[in-house]
Structure formats: structure tokens, C-alpha cells
Coordinates of C-alpha atoms in Angstrom, one line a residue:
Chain W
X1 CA -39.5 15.2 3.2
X2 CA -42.7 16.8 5.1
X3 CA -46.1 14.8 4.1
X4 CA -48.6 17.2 3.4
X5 CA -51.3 14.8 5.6
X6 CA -49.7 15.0 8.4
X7 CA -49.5 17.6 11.8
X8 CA -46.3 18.5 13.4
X9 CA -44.8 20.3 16.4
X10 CA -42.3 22.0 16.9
X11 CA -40.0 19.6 18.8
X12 CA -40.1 17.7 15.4
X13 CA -42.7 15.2 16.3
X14 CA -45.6 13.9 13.2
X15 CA -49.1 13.3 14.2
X16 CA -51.4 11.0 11.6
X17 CA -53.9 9.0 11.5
X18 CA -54.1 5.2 13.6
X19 CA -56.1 2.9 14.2
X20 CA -59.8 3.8 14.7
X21 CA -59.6 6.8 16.6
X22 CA -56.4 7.0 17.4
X23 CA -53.6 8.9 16.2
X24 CA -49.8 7.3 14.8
X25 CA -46.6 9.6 16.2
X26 CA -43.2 9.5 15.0
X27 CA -40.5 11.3 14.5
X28 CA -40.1 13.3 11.6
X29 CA -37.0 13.0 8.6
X30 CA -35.5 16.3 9.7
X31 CA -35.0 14.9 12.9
X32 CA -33.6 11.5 12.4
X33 CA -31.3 13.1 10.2
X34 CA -29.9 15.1 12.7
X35 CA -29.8 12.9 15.0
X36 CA -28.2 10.0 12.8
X37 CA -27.8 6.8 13.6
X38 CA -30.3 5.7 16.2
X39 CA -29.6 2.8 17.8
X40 CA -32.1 2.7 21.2
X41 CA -35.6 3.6 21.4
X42 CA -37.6 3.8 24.9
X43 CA -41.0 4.0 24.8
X44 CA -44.2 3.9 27.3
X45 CA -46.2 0.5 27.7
X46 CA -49.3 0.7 26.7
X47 CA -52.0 2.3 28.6
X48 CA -50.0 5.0 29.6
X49 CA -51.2 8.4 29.8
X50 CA -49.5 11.0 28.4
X51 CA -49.2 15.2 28.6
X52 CA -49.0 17.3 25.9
X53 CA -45.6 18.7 25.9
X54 CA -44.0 16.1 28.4
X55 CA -41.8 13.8 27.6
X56 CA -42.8 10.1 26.7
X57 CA -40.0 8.5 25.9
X58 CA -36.3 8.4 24.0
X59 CA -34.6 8.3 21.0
X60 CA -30.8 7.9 21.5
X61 CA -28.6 7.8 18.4
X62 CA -24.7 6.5 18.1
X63 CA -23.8 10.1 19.6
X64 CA -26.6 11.8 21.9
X65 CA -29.8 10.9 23.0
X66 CA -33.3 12.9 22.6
X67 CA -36.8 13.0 24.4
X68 CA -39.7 12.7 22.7
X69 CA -42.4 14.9 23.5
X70 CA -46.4 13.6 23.3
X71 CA -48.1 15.7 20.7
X72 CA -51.2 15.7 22.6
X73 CA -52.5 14.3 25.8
X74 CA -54.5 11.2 25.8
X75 CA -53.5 7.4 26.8
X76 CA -51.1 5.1 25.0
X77 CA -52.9 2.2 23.1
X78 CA -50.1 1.0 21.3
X79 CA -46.0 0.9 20.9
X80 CA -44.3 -0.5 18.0
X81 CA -42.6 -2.9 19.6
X82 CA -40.1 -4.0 16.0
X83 CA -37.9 -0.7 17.2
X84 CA -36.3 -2.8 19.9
X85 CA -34.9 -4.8 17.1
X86 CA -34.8 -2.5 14.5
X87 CA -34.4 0.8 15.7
X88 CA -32.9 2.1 12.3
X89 CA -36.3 1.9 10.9
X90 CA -36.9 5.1 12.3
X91 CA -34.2 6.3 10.1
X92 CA -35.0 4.3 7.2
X93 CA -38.8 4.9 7.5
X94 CA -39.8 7.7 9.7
X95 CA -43.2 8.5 8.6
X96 CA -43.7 4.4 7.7
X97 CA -42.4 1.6 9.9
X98 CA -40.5 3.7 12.0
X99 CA -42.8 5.5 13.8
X100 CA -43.0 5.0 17.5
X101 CA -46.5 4.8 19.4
X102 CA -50.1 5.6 19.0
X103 CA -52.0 7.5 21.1
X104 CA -56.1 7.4 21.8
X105 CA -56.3 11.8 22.4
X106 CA -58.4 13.3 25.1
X107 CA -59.9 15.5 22.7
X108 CA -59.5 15.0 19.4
X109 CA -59.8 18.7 18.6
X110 CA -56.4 19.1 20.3
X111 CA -54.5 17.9 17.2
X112 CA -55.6 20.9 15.1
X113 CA -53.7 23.1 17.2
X114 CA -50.3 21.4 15.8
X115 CA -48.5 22.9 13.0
X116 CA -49.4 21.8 9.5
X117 CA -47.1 21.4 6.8
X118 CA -46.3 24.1 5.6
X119 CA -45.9 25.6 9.1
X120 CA -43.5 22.5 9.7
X121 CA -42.0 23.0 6.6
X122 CA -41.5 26.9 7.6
X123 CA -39.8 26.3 10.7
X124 CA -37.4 23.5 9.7
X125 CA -36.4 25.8 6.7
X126 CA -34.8 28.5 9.5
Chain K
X1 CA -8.6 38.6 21.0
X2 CA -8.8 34.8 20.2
X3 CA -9.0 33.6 16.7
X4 CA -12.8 32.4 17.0
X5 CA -12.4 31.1 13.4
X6 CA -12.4 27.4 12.3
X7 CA -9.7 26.0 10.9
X8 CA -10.8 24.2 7.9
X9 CA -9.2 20.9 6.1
X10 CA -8.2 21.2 2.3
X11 CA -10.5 18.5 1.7
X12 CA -13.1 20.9 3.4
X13 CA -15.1 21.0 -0.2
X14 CA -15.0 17.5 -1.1
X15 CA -16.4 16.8 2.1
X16 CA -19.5 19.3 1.5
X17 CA -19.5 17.6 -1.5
X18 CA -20.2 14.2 -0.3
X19 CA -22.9 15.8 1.9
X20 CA -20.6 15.7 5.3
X21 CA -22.0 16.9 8.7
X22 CA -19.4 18.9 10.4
X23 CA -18.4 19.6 13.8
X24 CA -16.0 21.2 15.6
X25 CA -13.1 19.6 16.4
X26 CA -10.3 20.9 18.5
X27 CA -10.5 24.4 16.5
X28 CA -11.2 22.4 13.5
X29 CA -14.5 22.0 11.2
X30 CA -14.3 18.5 10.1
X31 CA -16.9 15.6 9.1
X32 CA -18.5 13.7 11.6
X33 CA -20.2 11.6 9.3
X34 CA -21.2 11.4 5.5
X35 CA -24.7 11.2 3.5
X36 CA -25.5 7.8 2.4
X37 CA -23.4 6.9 5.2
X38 CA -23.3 7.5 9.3
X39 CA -21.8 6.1 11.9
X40 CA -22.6 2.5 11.8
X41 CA -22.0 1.9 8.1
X42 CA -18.7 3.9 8.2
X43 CA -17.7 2.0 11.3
X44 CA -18.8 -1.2 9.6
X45 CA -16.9 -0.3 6.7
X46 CA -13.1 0.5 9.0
X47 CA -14.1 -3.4 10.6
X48 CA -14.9 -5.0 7.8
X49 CA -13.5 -3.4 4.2
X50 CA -11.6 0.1 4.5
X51 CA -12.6 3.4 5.1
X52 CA -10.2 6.7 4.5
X53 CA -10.7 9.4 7.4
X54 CA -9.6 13.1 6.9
X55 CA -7.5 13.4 10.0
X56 CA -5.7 17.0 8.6
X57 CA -6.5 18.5 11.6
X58 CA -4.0 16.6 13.8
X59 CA -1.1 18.8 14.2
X60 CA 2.5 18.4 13.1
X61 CA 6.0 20.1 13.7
X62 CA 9.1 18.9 13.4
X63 CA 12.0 19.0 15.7
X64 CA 15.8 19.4 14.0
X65 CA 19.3 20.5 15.1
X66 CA 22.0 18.6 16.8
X67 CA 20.4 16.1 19.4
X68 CA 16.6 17.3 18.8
X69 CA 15.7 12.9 19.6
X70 CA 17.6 13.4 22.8
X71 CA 15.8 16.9 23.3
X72 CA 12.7 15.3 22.8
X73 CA 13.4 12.3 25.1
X74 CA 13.9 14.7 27.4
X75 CA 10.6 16.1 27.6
X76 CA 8.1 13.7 26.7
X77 CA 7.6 10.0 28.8
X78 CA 7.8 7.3 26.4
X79 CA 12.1 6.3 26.0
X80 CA 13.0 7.2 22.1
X81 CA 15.9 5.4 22.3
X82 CA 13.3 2.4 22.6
X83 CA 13.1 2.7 19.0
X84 CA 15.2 3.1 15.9
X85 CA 14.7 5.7 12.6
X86 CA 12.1 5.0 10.8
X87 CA 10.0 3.4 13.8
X88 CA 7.0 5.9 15.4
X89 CA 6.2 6.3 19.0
X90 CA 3.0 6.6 21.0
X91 CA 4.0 9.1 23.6
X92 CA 2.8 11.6 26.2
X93 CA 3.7 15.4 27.0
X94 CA 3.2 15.5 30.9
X95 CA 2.9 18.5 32.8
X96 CA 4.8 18.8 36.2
X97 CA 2.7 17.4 38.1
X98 CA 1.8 14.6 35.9
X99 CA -0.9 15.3 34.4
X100 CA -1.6 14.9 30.5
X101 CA -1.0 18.1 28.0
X102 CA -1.2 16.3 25.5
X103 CA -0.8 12.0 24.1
X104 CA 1.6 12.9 20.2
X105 CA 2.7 10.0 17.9
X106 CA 6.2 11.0 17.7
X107 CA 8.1 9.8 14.0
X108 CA 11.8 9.1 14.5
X109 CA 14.0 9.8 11.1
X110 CA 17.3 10.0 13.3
X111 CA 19.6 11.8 16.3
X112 CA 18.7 15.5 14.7
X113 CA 15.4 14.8 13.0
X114 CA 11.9 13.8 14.5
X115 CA 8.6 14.4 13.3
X116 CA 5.6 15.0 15.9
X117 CA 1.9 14.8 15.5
X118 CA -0.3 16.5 18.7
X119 CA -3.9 16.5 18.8
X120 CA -4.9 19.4 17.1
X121 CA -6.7 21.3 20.2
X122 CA -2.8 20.8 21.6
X123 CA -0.4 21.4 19.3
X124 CA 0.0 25.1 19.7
X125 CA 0.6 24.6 23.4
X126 CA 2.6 21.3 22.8
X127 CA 5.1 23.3 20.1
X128 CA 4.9 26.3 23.1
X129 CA 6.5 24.3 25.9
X130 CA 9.2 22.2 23.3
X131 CA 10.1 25.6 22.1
X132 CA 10.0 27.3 25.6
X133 CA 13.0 24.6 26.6
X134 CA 14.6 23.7 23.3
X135 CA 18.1 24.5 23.5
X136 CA 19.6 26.2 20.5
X137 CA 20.7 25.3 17.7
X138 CA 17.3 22.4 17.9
X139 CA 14.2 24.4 16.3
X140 CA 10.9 23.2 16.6
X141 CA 9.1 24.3 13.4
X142 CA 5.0 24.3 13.5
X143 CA 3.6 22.6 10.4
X144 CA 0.4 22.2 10.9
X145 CA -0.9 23.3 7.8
X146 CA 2.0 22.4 5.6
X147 CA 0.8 18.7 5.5
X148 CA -2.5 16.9 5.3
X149 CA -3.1 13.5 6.7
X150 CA -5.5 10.8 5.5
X151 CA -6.0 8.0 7.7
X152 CA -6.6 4.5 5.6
X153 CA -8.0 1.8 8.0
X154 CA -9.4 -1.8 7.5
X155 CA -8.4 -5.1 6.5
X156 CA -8.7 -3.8 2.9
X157 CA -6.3 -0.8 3.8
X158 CA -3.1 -2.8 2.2
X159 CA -5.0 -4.1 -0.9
X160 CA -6.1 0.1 -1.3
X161 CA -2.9 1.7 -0.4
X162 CA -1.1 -0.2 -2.9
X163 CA -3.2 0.1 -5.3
X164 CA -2.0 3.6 -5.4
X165 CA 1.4 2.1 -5.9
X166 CA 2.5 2.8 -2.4
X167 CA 4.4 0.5 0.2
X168 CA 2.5 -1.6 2.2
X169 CA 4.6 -4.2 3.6
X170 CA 6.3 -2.5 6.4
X171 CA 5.7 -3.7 10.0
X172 CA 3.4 -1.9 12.6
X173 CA 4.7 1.4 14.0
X174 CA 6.9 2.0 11.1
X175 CA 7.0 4.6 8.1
X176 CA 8.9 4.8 4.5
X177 CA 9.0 7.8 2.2
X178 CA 7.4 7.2 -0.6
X179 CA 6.9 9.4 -4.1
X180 CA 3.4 9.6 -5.3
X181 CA 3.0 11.4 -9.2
X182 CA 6.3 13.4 -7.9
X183 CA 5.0 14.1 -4.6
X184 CA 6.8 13.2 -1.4
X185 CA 4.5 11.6 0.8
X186 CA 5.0 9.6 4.0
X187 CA 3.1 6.0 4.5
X188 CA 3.1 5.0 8.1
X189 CA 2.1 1.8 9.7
X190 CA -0.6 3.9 12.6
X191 CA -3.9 4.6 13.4
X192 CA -6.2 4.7 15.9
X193 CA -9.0 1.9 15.2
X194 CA -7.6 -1.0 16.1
X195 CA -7.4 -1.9 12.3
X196 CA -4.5 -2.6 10.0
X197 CA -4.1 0.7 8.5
X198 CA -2.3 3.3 7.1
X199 CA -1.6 7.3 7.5
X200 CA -0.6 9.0 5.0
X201 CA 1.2 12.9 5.4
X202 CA 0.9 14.6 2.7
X203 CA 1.7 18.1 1.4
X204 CA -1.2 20.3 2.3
X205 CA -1.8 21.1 -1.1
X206 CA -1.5 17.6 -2.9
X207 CA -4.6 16.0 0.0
X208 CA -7.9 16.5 -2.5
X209 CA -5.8 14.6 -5.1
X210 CA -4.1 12.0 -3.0
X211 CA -8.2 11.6 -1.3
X212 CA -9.7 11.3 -4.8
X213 CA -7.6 8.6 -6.0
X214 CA -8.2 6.7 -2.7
X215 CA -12.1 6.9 -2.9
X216 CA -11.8 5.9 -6.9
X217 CA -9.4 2.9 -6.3
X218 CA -11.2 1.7 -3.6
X219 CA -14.7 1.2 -5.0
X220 CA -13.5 -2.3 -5.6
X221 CA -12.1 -3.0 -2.0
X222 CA -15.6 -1.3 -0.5
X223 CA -14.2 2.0 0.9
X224 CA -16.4 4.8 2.7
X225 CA -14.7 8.0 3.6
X226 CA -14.9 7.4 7.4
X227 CA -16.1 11.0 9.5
X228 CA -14.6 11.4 13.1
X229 CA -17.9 10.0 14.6
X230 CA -16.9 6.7 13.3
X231 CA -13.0 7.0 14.6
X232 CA -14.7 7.7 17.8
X233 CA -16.7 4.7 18.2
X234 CA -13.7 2.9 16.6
X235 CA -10.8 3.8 18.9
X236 CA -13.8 3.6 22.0
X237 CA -13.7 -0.3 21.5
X238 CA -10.1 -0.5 21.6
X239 CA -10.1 1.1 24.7
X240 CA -7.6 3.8 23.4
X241 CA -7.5 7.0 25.3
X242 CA -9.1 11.0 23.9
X243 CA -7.4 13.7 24.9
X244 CA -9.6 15.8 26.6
X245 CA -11.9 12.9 28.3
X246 CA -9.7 9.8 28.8
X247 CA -6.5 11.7 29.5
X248 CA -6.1 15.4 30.4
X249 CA -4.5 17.7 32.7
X250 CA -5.9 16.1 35.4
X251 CA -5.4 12.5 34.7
X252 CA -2.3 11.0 34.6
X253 CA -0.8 8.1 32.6
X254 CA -0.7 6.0 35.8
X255 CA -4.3 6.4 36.2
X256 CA -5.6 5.7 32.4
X257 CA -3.1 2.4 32.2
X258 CA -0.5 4.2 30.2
X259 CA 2.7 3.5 32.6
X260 CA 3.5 1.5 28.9
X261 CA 3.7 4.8 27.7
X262 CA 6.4 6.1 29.8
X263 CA 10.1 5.2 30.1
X264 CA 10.0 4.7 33.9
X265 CA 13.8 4.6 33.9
X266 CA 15.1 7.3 31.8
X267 CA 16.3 10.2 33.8
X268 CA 14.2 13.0 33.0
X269 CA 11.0 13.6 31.1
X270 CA 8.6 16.3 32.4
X271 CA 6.4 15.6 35.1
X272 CA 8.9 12.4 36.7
X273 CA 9.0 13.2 39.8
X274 CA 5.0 13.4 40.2
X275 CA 4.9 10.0 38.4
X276 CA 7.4 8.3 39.9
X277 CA 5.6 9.1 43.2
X278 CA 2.3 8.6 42.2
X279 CA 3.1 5.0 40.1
X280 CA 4.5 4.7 44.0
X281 CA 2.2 5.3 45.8
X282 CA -0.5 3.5 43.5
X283 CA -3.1 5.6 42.0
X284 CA -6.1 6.6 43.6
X285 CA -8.0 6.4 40.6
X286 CA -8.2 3.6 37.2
X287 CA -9.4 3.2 34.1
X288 CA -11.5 0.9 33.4
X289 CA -13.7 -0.9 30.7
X290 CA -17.2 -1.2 31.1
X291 CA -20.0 -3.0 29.1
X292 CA -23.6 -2.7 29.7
X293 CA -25.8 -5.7 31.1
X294 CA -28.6 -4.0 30.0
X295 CA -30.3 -1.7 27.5
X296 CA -28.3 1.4 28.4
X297 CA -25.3 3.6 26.8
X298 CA -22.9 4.9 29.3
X299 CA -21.9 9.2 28.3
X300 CA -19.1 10.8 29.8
X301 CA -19.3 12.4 32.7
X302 CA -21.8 9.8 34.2
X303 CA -21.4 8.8 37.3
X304 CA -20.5 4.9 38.0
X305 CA -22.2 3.2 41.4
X306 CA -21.8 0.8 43.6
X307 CA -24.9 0.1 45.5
X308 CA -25.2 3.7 47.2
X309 CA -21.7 4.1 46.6
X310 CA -20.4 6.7 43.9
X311 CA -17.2 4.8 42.9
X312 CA -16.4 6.9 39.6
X313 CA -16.9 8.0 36.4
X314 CA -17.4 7.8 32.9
X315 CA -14.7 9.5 30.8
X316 CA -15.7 7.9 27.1
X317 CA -19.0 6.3 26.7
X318 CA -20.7 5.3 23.7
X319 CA -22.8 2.3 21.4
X320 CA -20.0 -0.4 20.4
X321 CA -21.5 -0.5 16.6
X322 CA -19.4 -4.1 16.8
X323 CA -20.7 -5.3 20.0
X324 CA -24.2 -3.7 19.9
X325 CA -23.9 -2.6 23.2
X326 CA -23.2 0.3 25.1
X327 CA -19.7 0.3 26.4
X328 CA -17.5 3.2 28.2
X329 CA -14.0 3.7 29.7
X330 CA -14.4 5.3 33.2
X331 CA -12.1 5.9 35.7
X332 CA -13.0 3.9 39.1
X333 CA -11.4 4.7 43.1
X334 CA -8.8 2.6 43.7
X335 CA -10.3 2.3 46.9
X336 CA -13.3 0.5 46.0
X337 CA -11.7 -2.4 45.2
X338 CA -13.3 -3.5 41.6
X339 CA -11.7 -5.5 39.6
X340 CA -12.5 -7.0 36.3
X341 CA -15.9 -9.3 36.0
X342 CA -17.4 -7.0 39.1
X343 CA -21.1 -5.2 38.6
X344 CA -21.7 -1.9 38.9
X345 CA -23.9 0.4 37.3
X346 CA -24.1 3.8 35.7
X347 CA -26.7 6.2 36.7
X348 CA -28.2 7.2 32.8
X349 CA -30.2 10.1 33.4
X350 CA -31.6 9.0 36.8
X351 CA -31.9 5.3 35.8
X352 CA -29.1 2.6 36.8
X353 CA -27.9 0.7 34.0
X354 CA -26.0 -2.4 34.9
X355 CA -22.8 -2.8 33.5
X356 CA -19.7 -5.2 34.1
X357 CA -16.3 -4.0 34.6
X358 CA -14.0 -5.3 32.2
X359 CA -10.3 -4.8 30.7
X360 CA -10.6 -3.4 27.5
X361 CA -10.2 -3.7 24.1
X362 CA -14.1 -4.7 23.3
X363 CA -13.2 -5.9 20.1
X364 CA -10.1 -8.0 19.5
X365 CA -7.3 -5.6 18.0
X366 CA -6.4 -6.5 14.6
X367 CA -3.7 -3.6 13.9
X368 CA -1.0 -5.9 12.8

């Protein structure tokens, strides 16, 4: 399941559209499934800044845990804050409910450099 | 040249089938968890209904000739004569200088017969060193792939197994014969989750039959085939020891709390004398439970604090799917001086994560 709207990169983050300017990123279905079970998110407050490439936060499941990486740089404006208490959601719903913070970019050219679907779609299918 | 190959179960298709993820398992590829399941549901399910685990990887042999239980008594720690045929044993295979080769359920069927399942990373080296010392006529026969075993766990488990028309009323620890559509399969009264359950040995070839029948009869009873992620969390709440993390060459029975496990006055078994000295001496190293404070799951291999202090380590660490909270087994210097209710905290990837020291099980053990 790879939404067509959507940007991606290659350490199986989603970029989309948030509020006003911002943009929504999650994790995508090809990674919670292989990650399973994910009972523990960690995630920056907001007003954070973040790097393109570094690590924000984590997603640990029953078995392992994994960093997120930001998609772009920019400053967190929001979290979603129901993970704490419903972390399967990202399971559940990764490109709905589940996803994990928004981000206000520092150029919003930046998310055009991120893959698109098909280039998502091309590198999951390795 | 090593055989790099995978061994695979003969339920290997059925569990493609049901869209398992695999892993490898001590030389084995074998489900770690199934679509439409995962961890937490198939734990859920072991708790709370039934579930049926593959566990054909475990390794068997059988030991028979003239005075193979008094062979085996010799060599491994727990005291056979504890028990009488028909009972099993948890028991260990000790190296010389105490240390763990490997923790087998040993089956008793009498003074010339006894049936032995190692961990299946082990067996070969288990059968090695029985062979290496069995004095003739006993042989030690590898079976490994002459039987599979299905592991039916839960508070459902008796309602399911007898559904297939097999005993169920026999006590904990014990195992009957039993024909099933005219094959000879064992029922024993074991596991490894802290449930009341069931394994079933089975000839290799009759498994996928024997594992269809379960799944269909136990729709009603709410059975998920269980994958080893789930056993794991499972037998991690019980506080019962993994080869390999919790036990090994290196740690001893005295140190994971398994002097239980071996008959302290029998008068030999390999690896006494170390033992004896060590259980002596007192150990310079325990297992213990801990449960986290805080957000935070413990991994093996972490290392456990006390203030500045490194006091130990974590050997089994995981999220208690019953508790909802990280918990680990780790193995804590004597010389500290914790004891059960004490704070400590694990260092999770740089960040301290309070935890309380405890004595395990997590959850209450139901197995009888």
C-alpha cells in the first residue's frame, strides 16, 4: 500500500500534506510491517528543529526498535500525542491516524527532492 | 565445510501459507509470527484461549540399552531417579566447568529407555558428548527429524486437545502414548509459557495433518497458530531461562537460579565438582527479574546501573504483552548487594530507564 499523493524516502518515511503549511510524516505500511508489533513511540516536543537525515525520534516494536529519520529539516509544530496510548495505530493506520509528527520545512522546495511513488514503490519491490 | 543450509519444519508450507515471517532459529527457518496475527495477538491468544506453536525444530534422540536412565543420570544435573516412567524432566547438560551446553526436557519410559529433547542449536553437540561417554551396549540414536512437535498452550489447550480425541487429564510433567487415525503420537503435560498445555511428538511425516486438525477444531476454542516471537515474550514473563542468553557456556545453573535443576546429591553428573564449589562459594553473579518504572524496554546485552555503578546485565529483555511493560532477566554482581524491591536502571541506548528488581514470574504461572 504506497499512496500515490504522497513523498517518501528511502528509510521508509511518508511525507504529505498538514496543516497550513506544514507537512504530516509517518511511517509507511512496508515498514510497520516489518517491524510488527509496535508497542513504544518517542517523539520530539514540539518546537523542535529537526535535520534532514537525523534522527527524530523512535519506533520500537515487541522485538527491535527503529529511528526515525526527518524527511526534511524544518521545526516541529506538532506530535500526535494518541501514539502514547495507542501506538498500534501506526500499524493499524499508517498513512491515517498513525502517523507521527508534523513538520513546518525550511524550504518547502526541499520535499520535492523525496522519492515519489513509484520511486518508493521501486525500491521496496527489491 | 559447514552445512550453511536451513533446516526447514514439515509444516514449512503451511506456514508460508498462512503468510508467516520467518527467522532463523538455531539452524532452523521457522515462523516468528503470522499475518492477521503478531506478537501481541498470538501472545494474547497462549494467555487467554490457545494457540498451537511449531516447535519441530527442537531436537530429539533417544537413549536405550541396559541402564541408559542411569547413563543419563550420570551426565546431566537434574536426579532421574527423582521421577518415575512416564514423568518428564527439566534438566541441564553442564560442561566441566559448570557452565551450560545445553537446558533438554528429558522423557522417562523406564531403566533402558529415555527420550531427550535439546534445543535445536544443541542437539548435535548434546547427542556428541552422550555418545562420546555412553558405554556400550546404551546407543544414543539422533531423531531429530523423525518426529515433529506441536506445542498446544492456553487455558483452552485441554478443551482442543481432546477434541482431537486425545488424553488430557494427566498431571503436569507427565506423558501417555496415544494413537491418532493409527498414528502413534506422544501427549505430554510441557511447555514453555507458563500455560496449561500440551506437546505433542509426532511422526515427522504425520505433523501437517495432526496441525490442520488442531487449527480446524479449534476455531471454536479461539486458537492462533502461535510463531516463536510469541513463545518468546511468553516464556520471558515466566522468567524461564533461553539457551544462548539466560543460560550458556558461561553461566551456570547456580547463577540463573537453577540449583532446582540439579540433583546436588547424586554422585556424579558433569560439571560437579565446579558446581559444588561454586554453589559453595556463592555465586558471583544472579539472575534477576526486572520491570521498568518507566517508559523503556530493557534488550539483552544492556548494561544494568547503579548510580555510576555498572552492576550487570541484561540477558533477556523484552515488552511483557501481559503486563504492558518492558521487563528483562539480567544477571546482577553478587557483590552489589540488590535484592528484590531495589532501583536500578538500564542504560537504553544512552538513556537510563528505571527499573525495579524483582523475582520473577511477571505473570502468575498457570501451567497446572
Amino acid at each position: 500500500m504506497i499512496p500515490d499523493e504522497l513523498r517518501y524516502t528511502d528509510k521508509h518515511e511518508w511525507v504529505g500534506a498538514g496543516d497550513g503549511t506544514a507537512l504530516r510524516v509517518g511511517i509507511t505500511d512496508f515498514a510497520q510491517d516489518a517491524l510488527g508489533d509496535i508497542v513504544y513511540v518517542q517523539l520530539p516536543e514540539p518546537g523542535s528543529p529537526v535535520t534532514a537525515g537525523e534522527p527524530l525520534g523512535e519506533v520500537e516494536s515487541t522485538k527491535s526498535v527503529s529511528e526515525i529519520y526527518a524527511p526534511v529539516t524544518g521545526t516541529v509544530v506538532a506530535r500526535n500525542d494518541g501514539l502514547a496510548d495507542k501506538p498500534e495505530l501506526i500499524n493499524t493506520e499508517p498513512y491515517g491516524a498513525g502517523w507521527l509528527v508534523q513538520i513546518e520545512p525550511a524550504d518547502p522546495d526541499t520535499v520535492n527532492e523525496l522519492l515519489d511513488a513509484d520511486g518508493y514503490r521501486e525500491l521496496t519491490q527489491q | 565445510m559447514t552445512d550453511l543450509t536451513l533446516g526447514r519444519s514439515p509444516l514449512h508450507d503451511r506456514h508460508a501459507a498462512l503468510g508467516a515471517k520467518f527467522a532463523p532459529f538455531g539452524g532452523w527457518e521457522m515462523p516468528l509470527e503470522y499475518a492477521g496475527g503478531g506478537v501481541l495477538k498470538e501472545h494474547t491468544a497462549v494467555r487467554e484461549a490457545v494457540g498451537v506453536f511449531d516447535v519441530s525444530h527442537l531436537g530429539k534422540a533417544t537413549v536405550r540399552g541396559p541402564g541408559a536412565a542411569e547413563f543419563v543420570n550420570a551426565c546431566f544435573t537434574n536426579d532421574l531417579t527423582r521421577i518415575k516412567p512416564g514423568k518428564a524432566q527439566y534438566t541441564l547438560c553442564c560442561a566441566d566447568n559448570g557452565g551450560v551446553v545445553d537446558d533438554v526436557q528429558t522423557y522417562l519410559y523406564g531403566d533402558d529407555h529415555v527420550f531427550l529433547m535439546p534445543n535445536a542449536a544443541n542437539a548435535a553437540e548434546v547427542i556428541r558428548r552422550l555418545r562420546e561417554a555412553a558405554p556400550p551396549p546404551v546407543t544414543v540414536t539422533d531423531e531429530h527429524r523423525d518426529y515433529g512437535v506441536l506445542a498446544v498452550q492456553g487455558p483452552r489447550s485441554a478443551d482442543l486437545v481432546a477434541a482431537l480425541d486425545l488424553p488430557t487429564g494427566h498431571e503436569y510433567m507427565s506423558f501417555v502414548e496415544a494413537p491418532l487415525r493409527g498414528t502413534r503420537i506422544v501427549v505430554c503435560r510441557t511447555g514453555y509459557t507458563g500455560e496449561h498445555g500440551y506437546e505433542l511428538v509426532i511422526p515427522w511425516s504425520a505433523t501437517v495433518e495432526v496441525w490442520d486438525e488442531l487449527l480446524r477444531a479449534g476455531e471454536p476454542y479461539g486458537v492462533r497458530p502461535a510463531g516463536l516471537a510469541a513463545r518468546d515474550t511468553l516464556r520471558t514473563e515466566m522468567g524461564y531461562p533461553l539457551h544462548g542468553q539466560d543460560l550458556s557456556l558461561d553461566i551456570t545453573p547456580v547463577q540463573a537460579r537453577a540449583p532446582w535443576a540439579v540433583g546436588w546429591s547424586k554422585p556424579a553428573f558433569w560439571g560437579r565438582e565446579a558446581l559444588l564449589a561454586e554453589r559453595a562459594a556463592g555465586p558471583r553473579r544472579l539472575l534477576w527479574g526486572l520491570e521498568a518504572l518507566d517508559r523503556g524496554i530493557p534488550r539483552p546485552h544492556m548494561a544494568v546501573r547503579r548510580g555510576d555503578l555498572t552492576v550487570g546485565e541484561v540477558t533477556s529483555g523484552t515488552f511483557s504483552p501481559t503486563r504492558r511493560i518492558g521487563i528483562a532477566l539480567a544477571l546482577l554482581d553478587t557483590a552489589a548487594g540488590l535484592g528484590a524491591g531495589e532501583e536500578v536502571a538500564v542504560d537504553v541506548r544512552g538513556r537510563p530507564a528505571r527499573m525495579r528488581v524483582v523475582k520473577p514470574p511477571f505473570v502468575q504461572n498457570a501451567t497446572r
